[in-house]
CSV table of C-alpha atoms in Angstrom, one decimal:
chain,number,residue,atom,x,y,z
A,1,UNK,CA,-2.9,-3.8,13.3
A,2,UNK,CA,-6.1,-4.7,11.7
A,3,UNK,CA,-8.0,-1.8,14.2
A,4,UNK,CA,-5.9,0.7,12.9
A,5,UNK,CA,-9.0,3.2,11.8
A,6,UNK,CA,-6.0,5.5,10.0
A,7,UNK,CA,-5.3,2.5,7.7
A,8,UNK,CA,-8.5,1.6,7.2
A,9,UNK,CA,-9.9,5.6,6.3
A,10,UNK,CA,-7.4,5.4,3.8
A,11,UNK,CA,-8.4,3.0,1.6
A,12,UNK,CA,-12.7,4.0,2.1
A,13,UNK,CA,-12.0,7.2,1.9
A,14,UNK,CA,-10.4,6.9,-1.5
A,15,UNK,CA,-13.7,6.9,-3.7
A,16,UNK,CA,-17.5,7.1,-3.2
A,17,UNK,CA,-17.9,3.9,-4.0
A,18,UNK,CA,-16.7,0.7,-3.6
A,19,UNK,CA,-17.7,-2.1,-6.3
A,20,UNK,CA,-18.3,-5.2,-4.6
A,21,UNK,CA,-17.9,-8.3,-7.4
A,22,UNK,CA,-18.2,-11.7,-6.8
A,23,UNK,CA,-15.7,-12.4,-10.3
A,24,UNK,CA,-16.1,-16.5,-11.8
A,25,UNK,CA,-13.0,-16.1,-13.6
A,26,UNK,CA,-10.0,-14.6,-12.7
A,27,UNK,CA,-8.8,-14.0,-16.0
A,28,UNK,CA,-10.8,-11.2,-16.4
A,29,UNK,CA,-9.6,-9.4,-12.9
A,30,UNK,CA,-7.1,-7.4,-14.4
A,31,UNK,CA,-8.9,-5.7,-17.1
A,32,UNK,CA,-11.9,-5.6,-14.4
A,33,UNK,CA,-9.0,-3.6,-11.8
A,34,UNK,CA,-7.6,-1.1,-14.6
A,35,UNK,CA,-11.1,-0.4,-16.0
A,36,UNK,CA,-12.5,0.5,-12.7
A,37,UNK,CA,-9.2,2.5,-11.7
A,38,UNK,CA,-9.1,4.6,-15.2
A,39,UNK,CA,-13.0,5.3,-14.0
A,40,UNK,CA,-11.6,6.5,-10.4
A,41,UNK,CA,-12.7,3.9,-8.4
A,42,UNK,CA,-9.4,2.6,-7.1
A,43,UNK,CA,-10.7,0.1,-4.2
A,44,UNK,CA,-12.5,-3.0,-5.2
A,45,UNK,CA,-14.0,-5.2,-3.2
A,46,UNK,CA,-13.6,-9.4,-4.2
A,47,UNK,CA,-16.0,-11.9,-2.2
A,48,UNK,CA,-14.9,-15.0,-1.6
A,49,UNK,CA,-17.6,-16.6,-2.9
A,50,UNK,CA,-16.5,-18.4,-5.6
A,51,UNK,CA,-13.2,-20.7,-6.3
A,52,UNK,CA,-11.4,-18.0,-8.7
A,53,UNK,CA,-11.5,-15.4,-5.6
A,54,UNK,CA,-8.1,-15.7,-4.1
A,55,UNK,CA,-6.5,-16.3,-7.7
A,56,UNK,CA,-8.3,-12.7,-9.0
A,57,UNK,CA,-7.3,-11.5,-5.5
A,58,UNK,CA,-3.6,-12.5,-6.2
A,59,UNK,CA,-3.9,-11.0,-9.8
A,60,UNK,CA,-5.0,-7.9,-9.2
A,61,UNK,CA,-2.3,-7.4,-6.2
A,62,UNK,CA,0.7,-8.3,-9.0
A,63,UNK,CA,-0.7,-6.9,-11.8
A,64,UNK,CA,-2.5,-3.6,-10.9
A,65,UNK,CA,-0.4,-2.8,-7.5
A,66,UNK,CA,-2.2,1.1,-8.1
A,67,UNK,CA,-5.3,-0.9,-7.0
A,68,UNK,CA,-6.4,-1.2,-3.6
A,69,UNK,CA,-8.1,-5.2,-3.6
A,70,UNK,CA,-10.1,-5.8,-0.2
A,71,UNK,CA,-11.1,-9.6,0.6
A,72,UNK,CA,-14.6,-9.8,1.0
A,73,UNK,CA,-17.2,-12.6,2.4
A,74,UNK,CA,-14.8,-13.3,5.3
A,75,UNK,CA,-16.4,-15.6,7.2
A,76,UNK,CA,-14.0,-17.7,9.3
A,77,UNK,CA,-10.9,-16.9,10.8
A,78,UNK,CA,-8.2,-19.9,8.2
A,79,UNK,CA,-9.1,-17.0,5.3
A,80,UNK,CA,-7.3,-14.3,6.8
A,81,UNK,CA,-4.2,-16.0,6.3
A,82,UNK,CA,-5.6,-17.1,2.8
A,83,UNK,CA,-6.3,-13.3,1.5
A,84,UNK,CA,-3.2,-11.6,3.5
A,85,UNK,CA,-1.1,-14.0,1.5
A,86,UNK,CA,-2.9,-13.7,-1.8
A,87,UNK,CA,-2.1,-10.0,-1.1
A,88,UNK,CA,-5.8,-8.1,-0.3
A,89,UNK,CA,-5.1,-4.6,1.5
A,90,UNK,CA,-8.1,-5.1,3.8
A,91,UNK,CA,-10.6,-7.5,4.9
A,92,UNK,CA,-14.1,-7.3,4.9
A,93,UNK,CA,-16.9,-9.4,6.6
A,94,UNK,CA,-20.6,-9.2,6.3
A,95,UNK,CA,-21.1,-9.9,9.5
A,96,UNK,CA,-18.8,-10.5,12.9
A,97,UNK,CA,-19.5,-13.5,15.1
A,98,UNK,CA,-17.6,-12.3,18.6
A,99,UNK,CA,-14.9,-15.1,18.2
A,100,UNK,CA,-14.5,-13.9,14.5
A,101,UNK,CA,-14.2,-10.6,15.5
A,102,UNK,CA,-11.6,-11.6,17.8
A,103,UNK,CA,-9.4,-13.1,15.4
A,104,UNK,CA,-9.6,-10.5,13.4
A,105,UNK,CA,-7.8,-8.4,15.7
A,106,UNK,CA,-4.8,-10.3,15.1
A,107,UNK,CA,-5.1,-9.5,11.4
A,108,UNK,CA,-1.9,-8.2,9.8
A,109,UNK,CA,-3.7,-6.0,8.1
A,110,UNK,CA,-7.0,-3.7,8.2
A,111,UNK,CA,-10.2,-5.4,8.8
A,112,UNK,CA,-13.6,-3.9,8.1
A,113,UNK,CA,-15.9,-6.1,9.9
A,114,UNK,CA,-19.8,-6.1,9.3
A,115,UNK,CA,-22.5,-5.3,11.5
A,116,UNK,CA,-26.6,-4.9,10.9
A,117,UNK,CA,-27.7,-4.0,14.6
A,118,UNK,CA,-26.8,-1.0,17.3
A,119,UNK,CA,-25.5,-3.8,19.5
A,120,UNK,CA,-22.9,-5.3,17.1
A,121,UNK,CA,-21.7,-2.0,15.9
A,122,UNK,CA,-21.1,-1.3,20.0
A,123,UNK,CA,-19.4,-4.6,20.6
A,124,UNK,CA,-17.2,-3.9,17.6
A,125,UNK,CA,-16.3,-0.9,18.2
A,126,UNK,CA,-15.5,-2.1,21.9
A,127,UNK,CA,-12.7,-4.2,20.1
A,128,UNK,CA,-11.4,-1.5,18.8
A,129,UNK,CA,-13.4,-1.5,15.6
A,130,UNK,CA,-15.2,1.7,14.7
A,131,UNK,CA,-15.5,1.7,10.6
A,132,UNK,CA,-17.6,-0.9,9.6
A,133,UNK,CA,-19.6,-2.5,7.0
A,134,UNK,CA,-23.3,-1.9,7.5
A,135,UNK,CA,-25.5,-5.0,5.8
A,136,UNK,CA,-27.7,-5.3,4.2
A,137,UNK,CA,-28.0,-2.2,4.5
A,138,UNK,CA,-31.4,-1.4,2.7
A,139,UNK,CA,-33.2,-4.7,4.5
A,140,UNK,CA,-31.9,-3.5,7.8
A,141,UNK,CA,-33.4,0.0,7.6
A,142,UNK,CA,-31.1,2.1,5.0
A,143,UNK,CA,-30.2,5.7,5.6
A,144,UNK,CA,-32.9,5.7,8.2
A,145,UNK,CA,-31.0,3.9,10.6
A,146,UNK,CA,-27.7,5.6,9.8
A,147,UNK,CA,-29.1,9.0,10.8
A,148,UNK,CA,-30.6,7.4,14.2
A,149,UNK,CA,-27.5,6.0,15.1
A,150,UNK,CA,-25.3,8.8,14.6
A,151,UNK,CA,-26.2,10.3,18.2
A,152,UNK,CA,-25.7,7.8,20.1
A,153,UNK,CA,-22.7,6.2,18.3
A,154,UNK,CA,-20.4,9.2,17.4
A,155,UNK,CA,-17.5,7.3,16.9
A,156,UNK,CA,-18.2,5.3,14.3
A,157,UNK,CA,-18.6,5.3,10.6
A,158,UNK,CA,-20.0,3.2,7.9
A,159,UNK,CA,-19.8,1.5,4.2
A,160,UNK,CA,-23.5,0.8,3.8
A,161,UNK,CA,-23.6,-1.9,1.1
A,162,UNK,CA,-26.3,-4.3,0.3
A,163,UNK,CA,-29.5,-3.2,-1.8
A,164,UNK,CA,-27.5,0.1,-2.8
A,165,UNK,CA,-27.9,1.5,-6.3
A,166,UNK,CA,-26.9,4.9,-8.6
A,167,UNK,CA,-30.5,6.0,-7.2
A,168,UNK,CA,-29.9,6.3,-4.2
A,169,UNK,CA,-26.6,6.1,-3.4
A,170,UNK,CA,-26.2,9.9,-3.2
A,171,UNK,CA,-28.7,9.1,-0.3
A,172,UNK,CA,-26.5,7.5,2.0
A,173,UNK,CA,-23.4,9.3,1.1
A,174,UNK,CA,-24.8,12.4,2.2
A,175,UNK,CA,-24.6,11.5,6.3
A,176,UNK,CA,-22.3,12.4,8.1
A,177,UNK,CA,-21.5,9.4,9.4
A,178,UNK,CA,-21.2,7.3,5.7
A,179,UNK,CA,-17.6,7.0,4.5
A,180,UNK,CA,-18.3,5.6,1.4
A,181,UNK,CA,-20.9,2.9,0.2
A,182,UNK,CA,-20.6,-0.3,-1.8
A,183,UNK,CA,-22.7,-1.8,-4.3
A,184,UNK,CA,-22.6,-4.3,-6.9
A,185,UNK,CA,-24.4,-2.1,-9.7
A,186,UNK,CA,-21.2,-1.3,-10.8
A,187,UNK,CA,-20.3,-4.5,-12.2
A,188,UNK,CA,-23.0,-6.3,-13.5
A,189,UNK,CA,-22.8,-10.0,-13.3
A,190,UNK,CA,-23.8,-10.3,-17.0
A,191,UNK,CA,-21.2,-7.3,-18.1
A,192,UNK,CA,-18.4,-9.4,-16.5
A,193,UNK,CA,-19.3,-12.8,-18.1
A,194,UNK,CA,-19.4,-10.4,-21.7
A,195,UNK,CA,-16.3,-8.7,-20.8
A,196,UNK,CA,-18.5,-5.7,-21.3
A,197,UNK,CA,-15.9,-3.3,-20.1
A,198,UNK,CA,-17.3,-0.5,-21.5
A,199,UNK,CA,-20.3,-0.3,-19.7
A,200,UNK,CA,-18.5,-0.8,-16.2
A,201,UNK,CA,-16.3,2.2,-17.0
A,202,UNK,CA,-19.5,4.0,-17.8
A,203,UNK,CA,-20.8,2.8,-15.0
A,204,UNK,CA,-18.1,3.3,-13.0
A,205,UNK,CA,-17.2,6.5,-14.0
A,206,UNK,CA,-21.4,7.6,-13.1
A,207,UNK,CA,-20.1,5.8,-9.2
A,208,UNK,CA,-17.0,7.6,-8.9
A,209,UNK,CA,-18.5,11.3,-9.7
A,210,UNK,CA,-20.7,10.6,-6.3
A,211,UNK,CA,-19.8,12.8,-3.3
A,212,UNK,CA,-19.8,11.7,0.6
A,213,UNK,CA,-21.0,13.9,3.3
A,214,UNK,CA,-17.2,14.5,4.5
């Protein structure tokens, strides 16, 4: 079930840091999945923002099966089908309209739906949803708001993503209530179109050697 929080924790609790890479071609998934496994960051997180998403999705799931490839940028309920069959272990959302989050119940597999506000993170986790994806996180009021919110929502942790850096990453991951955090420093935009592998590793490897809270 996609509110399985068990399934979930097992995937964001594999590293500190989840890359979050919106990839133009899908030819260069594979190399992008090894490089930022042999770093230690085992998850990656693919938006579907662009028309080589589901085909980088699919590659990574067939070539680089160590990998664990979350769909990203979910935002209507005809791409869960789309992702599940290209073979992504999770789904994320940036943000959960109530019939969205709905659907996503029905999800075959783990869902990690977004939120920005007390109230959506309580009607989520009234669905049966208690880790989600906190965005934008630095626009929405950062670490601040984590450590307010961790009284009166116990329950529930978060991947903060969204204006998230190697600055100040070690920030959020130090609450109790952060699980991991997600960031597209990781993979440049401009090291990706150069096939600049060596500087994600790096990069990667700087990511990975983070520490959460738990």
């Amino acid at each position: 079930m996609a509110t399985n929080n068990s399934s979930i924790d097992d995937y964001i609790r594999l590293a500190p840091v989840i890359p979050v890479v919106t990839i133009e071609d899908a030819r260069a998934s594979i190399d992008l999945a090894q490089t930022l496994l042999q770093a230690g960051l085992p998850v990656i997180e693919i938006t579907l923002r662009t028309p080589a998403a589901l085909d980088a999705i699919s590659a990574i799931a067939k070539a680089v099966p160590e990998a664990v490839v979350a769909a990203g940028t979910i935002l209507h309920a005809s791409q869960i089908s789309e992702v599940v069959d290209a073979g992504a272990k999770f789904i994320v959302t940036p943000g959960t309209p109530l019939l969205l989050a709905e659907q996503l119940r029905q999800a075959p597999i783990p869902v990690m739906p977004g939120c920005s506000t007390v109230s959506e993170a309580m009607t989520l986790a009234s669905l049966g949803f208690d880790r989600l994806k906190f965005f934008p996180a630095a626009a929405s009021g950062g670490a601040a708001w984590l450590t307010s919110v961790q009284g009166p929502l116990p329950g529930i942790a978060f991947c903060p993503t969204g204006g998230i850096d190697q600055a100040n990453a070690a920030s959020y991951l130090k609450l109790p209530n952060v699980a991991c955090v997600g960031g597209t420093w990781v993979t440049p935009a401009d090291a990706l179109k150069a096939s600049d592998f060596a500087t994600i590793r790096r990069l990667a490897s700087e990511a990975a050697a983070l520490r959460t809270a738990g």
